[in-house]
């Protein structure tokens, strides 16, 4: 059997028993990577570095100094993570040639856990997009159907995990960028509570919404990855000091007696019937497993996209100001003074979607418009958060579809930004409220495309989300299916 | 408008003071002045991708101290905002500052101008990070510009005054009083040459006797007391002339050019930046824990005005002496230390003012090789007759040159005053024998010649004889 088809914890078992080595697992990923190169998952491959780290992991294991369940497991990272000594471009031309001078906190923690870093993964430029078609380099393609998008912005991450060219990865989720591509590629993706994982060393898109999270082949891997990266970081003042529980301890506890909230606003007319049927079936499945279904309401759901595109673009317009050609990355200097250097550098360095969002955000923050747009959006954001607070008074988790449709065709939405933005309609509210949410596969369309469902939880209650997801996964084989074999 | 119309200026000042912290506002880099370019920098203060700010707690304490010293309301909750603009010395493309929820509001500062005391209102104090510094080659072909980020993210407070100031002299007095207070509080070292303290002035003029404010110009880049006065005088004159000539003042930002001694337009209101302030999402609101402000208040040192009152009313110093001693926080601390060693207020004040400060020739007391307690000890040695005042001056010379303790100097030099009659008597006898004429005069009633005789004995004893004792002996011998 091809090692690349194993989940990370299955690999860990084999590493532990000595059946395979980290070097072998790394080679398997590199081979799979070569075989699937056309999917555009990777922006940068560090084969030599990975082989060296794998050999070190094997040496640790030989000396019985292995670090834990992730030691020797080959992973890759979305190119938004700063990785010391490796290119870090955020899939933007403006950072072409930029080599990160330091490791971000999550990256450092994964290195300490012994993971092997294969390389950096494709994404929508600066995490702005829902299809990975806004990459400044190349689009990534869905391994289940290469004419379709893998979702975004963590598209490359989703492809690499789904195609087996790495065992697990981290994405970032600002409005659905982990969960939506996870759903479209049939993998598990978790956006933790805002503040659960440090944002230090992650290129900022929208600081009040961005959160780092695992993208994995199954729920157990997701729990192990979260365990490795969660916790307070003194370098991130917005990271929480809330204690990190053991996610694996409660993973197999099932859903007996759990109240599963079903928000009517997420089961709308016009949504894809196959998506609807799969999620309905999943809800039935939870009932059989001993959970109670509870109707809940999230009345401000309709405002989610509008609020999100004001808050996120406003913050982005400021966060992306540092890419000015002065200190690092691309500089285009026509030699006509400072202003032209700025205009040319940013004009040539940023792609059209990034420019569109910088303009939207700049507008929303401008004198005379600030109160009408930014301030108002923040007020509605509070209402959205309040909706969830009230809903979670009645239930322990909320289950919804992750996306309205399975993966769409490449090019299908690129001409219509609004239609593209609607791909996030079920995911953005969770970011606005700062809550944790996980997407896991809950079915396949007749044409063989994965369908995802979302499990949402209370703040810092990732443990309940994970065990709810695991209870479903145990009864079904959706996570075990592989796009490439 | 008529040519002889008299104008009254309306002035408000924005003082930028660098907080005396060891490290920067949002990272651990040193704030030391004068390091080689880009050596006190890290990924945070150079705005690398992915970095986040972490607030320096010491900076918060200093800002609270400034607020209390200026009688402000210190807010338990304040907020960080981003001020967005592009400039090469601003690495993130925004400055982290405070905007509509600053840490302090509503205070006052008393100043003295021409012997009159007046109060200038303080609108607000907010915290912010400094920018770096652009460095330019001479303007020749192929010239380059460089950026030094050593200053980037150094902590500042901006203290905004009410438009209460009515003359350039008042403005200068305000700056002086502000500098004195901030130095007393240990908030800012007040070093204007190094840019630790600088100010912008908002200046407008209106016909004397009218209420309505004129259109103001903001003058930037003022970094000395002299320039405050010169820049404001220039601006008052410029605006008055403009109006007299039938023109209108336009709202604009002007730059003070200390070489040309004039202000010139930097940007008009139309060109003014839209800074697009919004709350900084990378930092939670700044919330002071319960009791923090009170604790800082308890640790607050004595303020200059309180010290002045204490020196005159409790210590009985003249207002003139008290003012000299309190002008500078370090001099006052030096004097207090001397007084703590020996309680002779008048004499110690004289020694500090007339001897120490004179010898310093404008240098700081910090540069001395000895501390205030040495002066206390010196005066004590005079008061207990161990040395004479004349010898004390020699001891001071030694202190200035080498430091050390006055007692040890006196001992090692063998300068202890001779109070043994047996040792002084032969000298007295010798002086009397050699000056029979003076003795006659004394006996004839011209008793003031005794001073001359005492001087001779002191000279013979190389200053070591106790003058009072010499006096007594002479009188006795001459039958006085």
Short mmCIF file of N, CA, C and O in Angstrom, two decimals, chain A residues 82 95 98 101-102 194 199-203 207-208 234-238 314-315 317-319 321-324 326-328 338 342 346 362 365-367 370 374, chain B residues 43-44 46-55 82 84-94 100 144 147 149 274-284:
data_model
loop_
_atom_site.label_atom_id
_atom_site.label_comp_id
_atom_site.label_asym_id
_atom_site.label_seq_id
_atom_site.Cartn_x
_atom_site.Cartn_y
_atom_site.Cartn_z
N UNK A 82 5.24 32.38 8.14
CA UNK A 82 6.66 32.71 8.07
C UNK A 82 7.45 31.48 8.50
O UNK A 82 7.22 30.92 9.57
N UNK A 95 5.77 39.66 -2.83
CA UNK A 95 6.74 39.03 -1.93
C UNK A 95 7.61 38.02 -2.66
O UNK A 95 8.24 37.16 -2.04
N UNK A 98 11.05 36.80 -1.31
CA UNK A 98 11.18 37.09 0.12
C UNK A 98 11.43 35.79 0.89
O UNK A 98 10.70 34.82 0.72
N UNK A 101 12.59 35.77 7.76
CA UNK A 101 13.71 35.88 8.69
C UNK A 101 13.46 35.18 10.03
O UNK A 101 14.34 35.14 10.87
N UNK A 102 12.27 34.67 10.22
CA UNK A 102 11.97 34.03 11.52
C UNK A 102 10.82 33.04 11.35
O UNK A 102 10.11 33.07 10.36
N UNK A 194 -11.16 32.32 18.07
CA UNK A 194 -10.23 33.43 17.93
C UNK A 194 -9.39 33.54 19.23
O UNK A 194 -9.96 33.59 20.32
N UNK A 199 -1.27 34.08 16.32
CA UNK A 199 -1.18 34.60 14.95
C UNK A 199 0.23 35.14 14.66
O UNK A 199 0.48 35.67 13.58
N UNK A 200 1.14 35.02 15.63
CA UNK A 200 2.48 35.57 15.42
C UNK A 200 3.19 34.81 14.31
O UNK A 200 3.29 33.58 14.35
N UNK A 201 3.69 35.56 13.34
CA UNK A 201 4.38 34.92 12.23
C UNK A 201 3.45 34.41 11.14
O UNK A 201 3.84 33.58 10.33
N UNK A 202 2.23 34.90 11.14
CA UNK A 202 1.26 34.59 10.09
C UNK A 202 0.95 35.92 9.42
O UNK A 202 0.57 36.88 10.10
N UNK A 203 1.12 36.01 8.11
CA UNK A 203 0.89 37.28 7.43
C UNK A 203 -0.58 37.65 7.59
O UNK A 203 -1.48 36.86 7.29
N UNK A 207 -6.92 41.15 10.97
CA UNK A 207 -6.41 40.75 12.28
C UNK A 207 -7.47 40.30 13.27
O UNK A 207 -7.21 39.44 14.10
N UNK A 208 -8.67 40.88 13.21
CA UNK A 208 -9.68 40.53 14.21
C UNK A 208 -10.45 39.27 13.81
O UNK A 208 -11.33 38.83 14.55
N UNK A 234 2.91 34.86 24.38
CA UNK A 234 3.17 36.24 24.82
C UNK A 234 3.45 37.20 23.66
O UNK A 234 3.37 38.41 23.83
N UNK A 235 3.75 36.67 22.48
CA UNK A 235 4.00 37.54 21.33
C UNK A 235 2.71 37.95 20.60
O UNK A 235 2.76 38.74 19.66
N UNK A 236 1.59 37.36 20.99
CA UNK A 236 0.30 37.72 20.39
C UNK A 236 -0.64 38.16 21.50
O UNK A 236 -1.18 37.35 22.25
N UNK A 237 -0.85 39.48 21.60
CA UNK A 237 -1.68 40.03 22.69
C UNK A 237 -3.13 39.65 22.56
O UNK A 237 -3.90 39.85 23.49
N UNK A 238 -3.55 39.13 21.41
CA UNK A 238 -4.94 38.69 21.26
C UNK A 238 -5.07 37.18 21.47
O UNK A 238 -6.16 36.64 21.34
N UNK A 314 -11.40 46.49 5.51
CA UNK A 314 -10.87 47.65 6.23
C UNK A 314 -9.54 47.28 6.89
O UNK A 314 -8.53 47.99 6.74
N UNK A 315 -9.54 46.18 7.62
CA UNK A 315 -8.31 45.77 8.30
C UNK A 315 -7.23 45.42 7.28
O UNK A 315 -6.06 45.75 7.47
N UNK A 317 -6.78 46.64 4.31
CA UNK A 317 -6.22 47.82 3.65
C UNK A 317 -5.08 48.39 4.48
O UNK A 317 -4.10 48.91 3.94
N UNK A 318 -5.18 48.27 5.79
CA UNK A 318 -4.12 48.74 6.69
C UNK A 318 -2.99 47.70 6.81
O UNK A 318 -1.81 48.04 6.73
N UNK A 319 -3.38 46.43 6.96
CA UNK A 319 -2.37 45.37 7.12
C UNK A 319 -1.44 45.26 5.91
O UNK A 319 -0.27 44.90 6.05
N UNK A 321 -0.45 47.66 4.02
CA UNK A 321 0.29 48.89 3.72
C UNK A 321 1.79 48.68 3.82
O UNK A 321 2.57 49.40 3.20
N UNK A 322 2.21 47.70 4.62
CA UNK A 322 3.66 47.50 4.82
C UNK A 322 4.35 46.97 3.57
O UNK A 322 5.57 47.03 3.49
N UNK A 323 3.58 46.47 2.62
CA UNK A 323 4.20 45.97 1.39
C UNK A 323 4.37 47.14 0.43
O UNK A 323 3.53 47.40 -0.43
N UNK A 324 5.45 47.89 0.67
CA UNK A 324 5.62 49.17 -0.03
C UNK A 324 6.91 49.24 -0.84
O UNK A 324 7.25 50.29 -1.37
N UNK A 326 9.86 49.24 0.25
CA UNK A 326 10.97 49.93 0.93
C UNK A 326 11.95 48.94 1.56
O UNK A 326 13.16 49.07 1.38
N UNK A 327 11.43 47.95 2.27
CA UNK A 327 12.32 47.11 3.08
C UNK A 327 12.53 45.70 2.56
O UNK A 327 13.55 45.09 2.81
N UNK A 328 11.52 45.11 1.91
CA UNK A 328 11.65 43.71 1.48
C UNK A 328 10.68 43.46 0.33
O UNK A 328 9.80 44.26 0.06
N UNK A 338 9.57 59.01 -4.79
CA UNK A 338 8.93 58.08 -3.85
C UNK A 338 7.54 57.64 -4.29
O UNK A 338 7.22 56.45 -4.27
N UNK A 342 6.11 53.82 -4.94
CA UNK A 342 4.96 53.19 -4.26
C UNK A 342 3.94 52.69 -5.28
O UNK A 342 3.47 51.56 -5.22
N UNK A 346 3.27 48.65 -5.80
CA UNK A 346 1.99 48.08 -5.37
C UNK A 346 1.10 47.77 -6.58
O UNK A 346 0.34 46.81 -6.58
N UNK A 362 -10.17 50.75 2.15
CA UNK A 362 -9.75 52.14 2.27
C UNK A 362 -10.97 53.05 2.25
O UNK A 362 -11.08 53.99 3.04
N UNK A 365 -12.96 53.06 5.50
CA UNK A 365 -12.33 53.75 6.62
C UNK A 365 -12.18 55.25 6.38
O UNK A 365 -11.75 56.00 7.26
N UNK A 366 -12.56 55.71 5.19
CA UNK A 366 -12.29 57.10 4.84
C UNK A 366 -13.18 58.07 5.62
O UNK A 366 -14.31 57.73 5.99
N UNK A 367 -12.65 59.27 5.81
CA UNK A 367 -13.39 60.31 6.52
C UNK A 367 -14.72 60.51 5.82
O UNK A 367 -14.79 60.60 4.59
N UNK A 370 -16.61 56.39 7.41
CA UNK A 370 -16.22 55.50 8.50
C UNK A 370 -17.42 55.08 9.36
O UNK A 370 -17.62 53.90 9.62
N UNK A 374 -17.75 51.24 8.53
CA UNK A 374 -16.97 50.46 9.48
C UNK A 374 -17.65 50.36 10.85
O UNK A 374 -17.83 49.28 11.39
N UNK B 43 12.39 42.24 13.98
CA UNK B 43 11.35 42.09 12.96
C UNK B 43 10.09 42.90 13.30
O UNK B 43 9.37 43.33 12.41
N UNK B 44 9.86 43.13 14.60
CA UNK B 44 8.63 43.85 14.97
C UNK B 44 8.74 45.33 14.60
O UNK B 44 7.86 45.87 13.94
N UNK B 46 10.65 46.77 12.52
CA UNK B 46 10.88 47.06 11.11
C UNK B 46 9.69 46.62 10.26
O UNK B 46 9.75 46.64 9.04
N UNK B 47 8.61 46.20 10.92
CA UNK B 47 7.38 45.89 10.20
C UNK B 47 7.49 44.71 9.26
O UNK B 47 6.94 44.73 8.15
N UNK B 48 8.19 43.66 9.69
CA UNK B 48 8.25 42.44 8.86
C UNK B 48 6.84 41.84 8.77
O UNK B 48 6.00 42.08 9.63
N UNK B 49 6.58 41.05 7.74
CA UNK B 49 5.27 40.40 7.66
C UNK B 49 5.05 39.51 8.90
O UNK B 49 6.00 38.91 9.40
N UNK B 50 3.82 39.46 9.36
CA UNK B 50 3.46 38.50 10.41
C UNK B 50 3.74 38.91 11.84
O UNK B 50 3.40 38.19 12.76
N UNK B 51 4.36 40.08 12.05
CA UNK B 51 4.69 40.45 13.43
C UNK B 51 3.50 41.09 14.13
O UNK B 51 2.58 41.60 13.49
N UNK B 52 3.54 41.07 15.46
CA UNK B 52 2.46 41.65 16.26
C UNK B 52 3.07 42.48 17.39
O UNK B 52 4.15 42.17 17.88
N UNK B 53 2.38 43.54 17.81
CA UNK B 53 2.89 44.38 18.89
C UNK B 53 2.57 43.81 20.27
O UNK B 53 1.51 43.22 20.48
N UNK B 54 3.51 43.98 21.20
CA UNK B 54 3.25 43.62 22.61
C UNK B 54 3.60 44.85 23.44
O UNK B 54 4.70 45.38 23.37
N UNK B 55 2.63 45.30 24.23
CA UNK B 55 2.76 46.58 24.93
C UNK B 55 3.78 46.54 26.08
O UNK B 55 3.81 45.61 26.86
N UNK B 82 -5.01 52.74 14.82
CA UNK B 82 -4.00 52.83 13.77
C UNK B 82 -4.19 54.15 13.02
O UNK B 82 -5.30 54.48 12.62
N UNK B 84 -3.12 55.64 9.63
CA UNK B 84 -2.60 55.09 8.38
C UNK B 84 -2.04 56.17 7.46
O UNK B 84 -2.74 57.12 7.12
N UNK B 85 -0.78 56.03 7.08
CA UNK B 85 -0.21 56.85 6.00
C UNK B 85 1.06 56.18 5.50
O UNK B 85 1.68 55.39 6.22
N UNK B 86 1.42 56.51 4.29
CA UNK B 86 2.62 55.91 3.70
C UNK B 86 3.81 56.84 3.87
O UNK B 86 3.72 58.02 3.53
N UNK B 87 4.90 56.33 4.38
CA UNK B 87 6.16 57.06 4.41
C UNK B 87 7.26 56.04 4.67
O UNK B 87 7.03 55.11 5.46
N UNK B 88 8.41 56.18 4.05
CA UNK B 88 9.42 55.13 4.20
C UNK B 88 9.86 54.89 5.64
O UNK B 88 10.25 53.78 5.99
N UNK B 89 9.78 55.94 6.49
CA UNK B 89 10.24 55.73 7.87
C UNK B 89 9.16 55.09 8.75
O UNK B 89 9.38 54.85 9.93
N UNK B 90 8.00 54.83 8.17
CA UNK B 90 6.89 54.23 8.91
C UNK B 90 6.72 52.78 8.43
O UNK B 90 6.02 52.53 7.45
N UNK B 91 7.37 51.83 9.12
CA UNK B 91 7.52 50.50 8.51
C UNK B 91 6.21 49.74 8.28
O UNK B 91 6.12 48.97 7.34
N UNK B 92 5.21 49.92 9.12
CA UNK B 92 3.98 49.15 8.93
C UNK B 92 3.00 49.84 7.99
O UNK B 92 1.97 49.28 7.64
N UNK B 93 3.31 51.09 7.63
CA UNK B 93 2.33 51.86 6.86
C UNK B 93 1.24 52.43 7.76
O UNK B 93 0.27 53.01 7.29
N UNK B 94 1.38 52.23 9.04
CA UNK B 94 0.50 52.88 10.03
C UNK B 94 1.28 53.03 11.33
O UNK B 94 2.22 52.28 11.59
N UNK B 100 -9.56 58.35 19.69
CA UNK B 100 -10.70 58.96 20.39
C UNK B 100 -10.86 58.48 21.83
O UNK B 100 -11.71 59.00 22.55
N UNK B 144 21.06 58.60 -2.88
CA UNK B 144 20.13 57.63 -2.31
C UNK B 144 19.56 58.16 -1.01
O UNK B 144 20.13 59.02 -0.37
N UNK B 147 16.87 54.57 5.43
CA UNK B 147 16.00 54.67 6.59
C UNK B 147 16.69 54.02 7.78
O UNK B 147 17.21 52.91 7.66
N UNK B 149 15.85 52.66 11.45
CA UNK B 149 14.69 52.29 12.26
C UNK B 149 14.98 52.22 13.76
O UNK B 149 14.18 51.70 14.53
N UNK B 274 -5.85 61.87 5.02
CA UNK B 274 -6.96 61.22 5.70
C UNK B 274 -6.33 60.00 6.37
O UNK B 274 -6.01 59.03 5.69
N UNK B 275 -6.14 60.07 7.67
CA UNK B 275 -5.37 59.03 8.35
C UNK B 275 -6.16 57.73 8.55
O UNK B 275 -5.62 56.74 9.00
N UNK B 276 -7.43 57.75 8.23
CA UNK B 276 -8.27 56.55 8.35
C UNK B 276 -8.03 55.81 9.67
O UNK B 276 -7.76 54.61 9.69
N UNK B 277 -8.13 56.57 10.75
CA UNK B 277 -7.98 55.95 12.08
C UNK B 277 -9.02 54.85 12.28
O UNK B 277 -10.19 55.02 11.92
N UNK B 278 -8.61 53.75 12.84
CA UNK B 278 -9.58 52.75 13.31
C UNK B 278 -8.93 51.97 14.44
O UNK B 278 -7.70 51.96 14.56
N UNK B 279 -9.73 51.34 15.31
CA UNK B 279 -9.17 50.66 16.47
C UNK B 279 -8.17 49.58 16.05
O UNK B 279 -8.43 48.82 15.12
N UNK B 280 -7.02 49.53 16.71
CA UNK B 280 -5.96 48.57 16.39
C UNK B 280 -6.40 47.16 16.77
O UNK B 280 -6.56 46.85 17.96
N UNK B 281 -6.66 46.28 15.78
CA UNK B 281 -7.18 44.95 16.11
C UNK B 281 -6.13 44.02 16.73
O UNK B 281 -6.50 42.98 17.28
N UNK B 282 -4.85 44.39 16.66
CA UNK B 282 -3.81 43.52 17.21
C UNK B 282 -3.60 43.74 18.71
O UNK B 282 -2.83 43.01 19.33
N UNK B 283 -4.23 44.78 19.27
CA UNK B 283 -4.06 45.04 20.70
C UNK B 283 -5.42 45.20 21.37
O UNK B 283 -6.26 45.95 20.90
N UNK B 284 -5.61 44.49 22.49
CA UNK B 284 -6.85 44.70 23.24
C UNK B 284 -6.86 46.12 23.82
O UNK B 284 -5.82 46.78 23.86
#
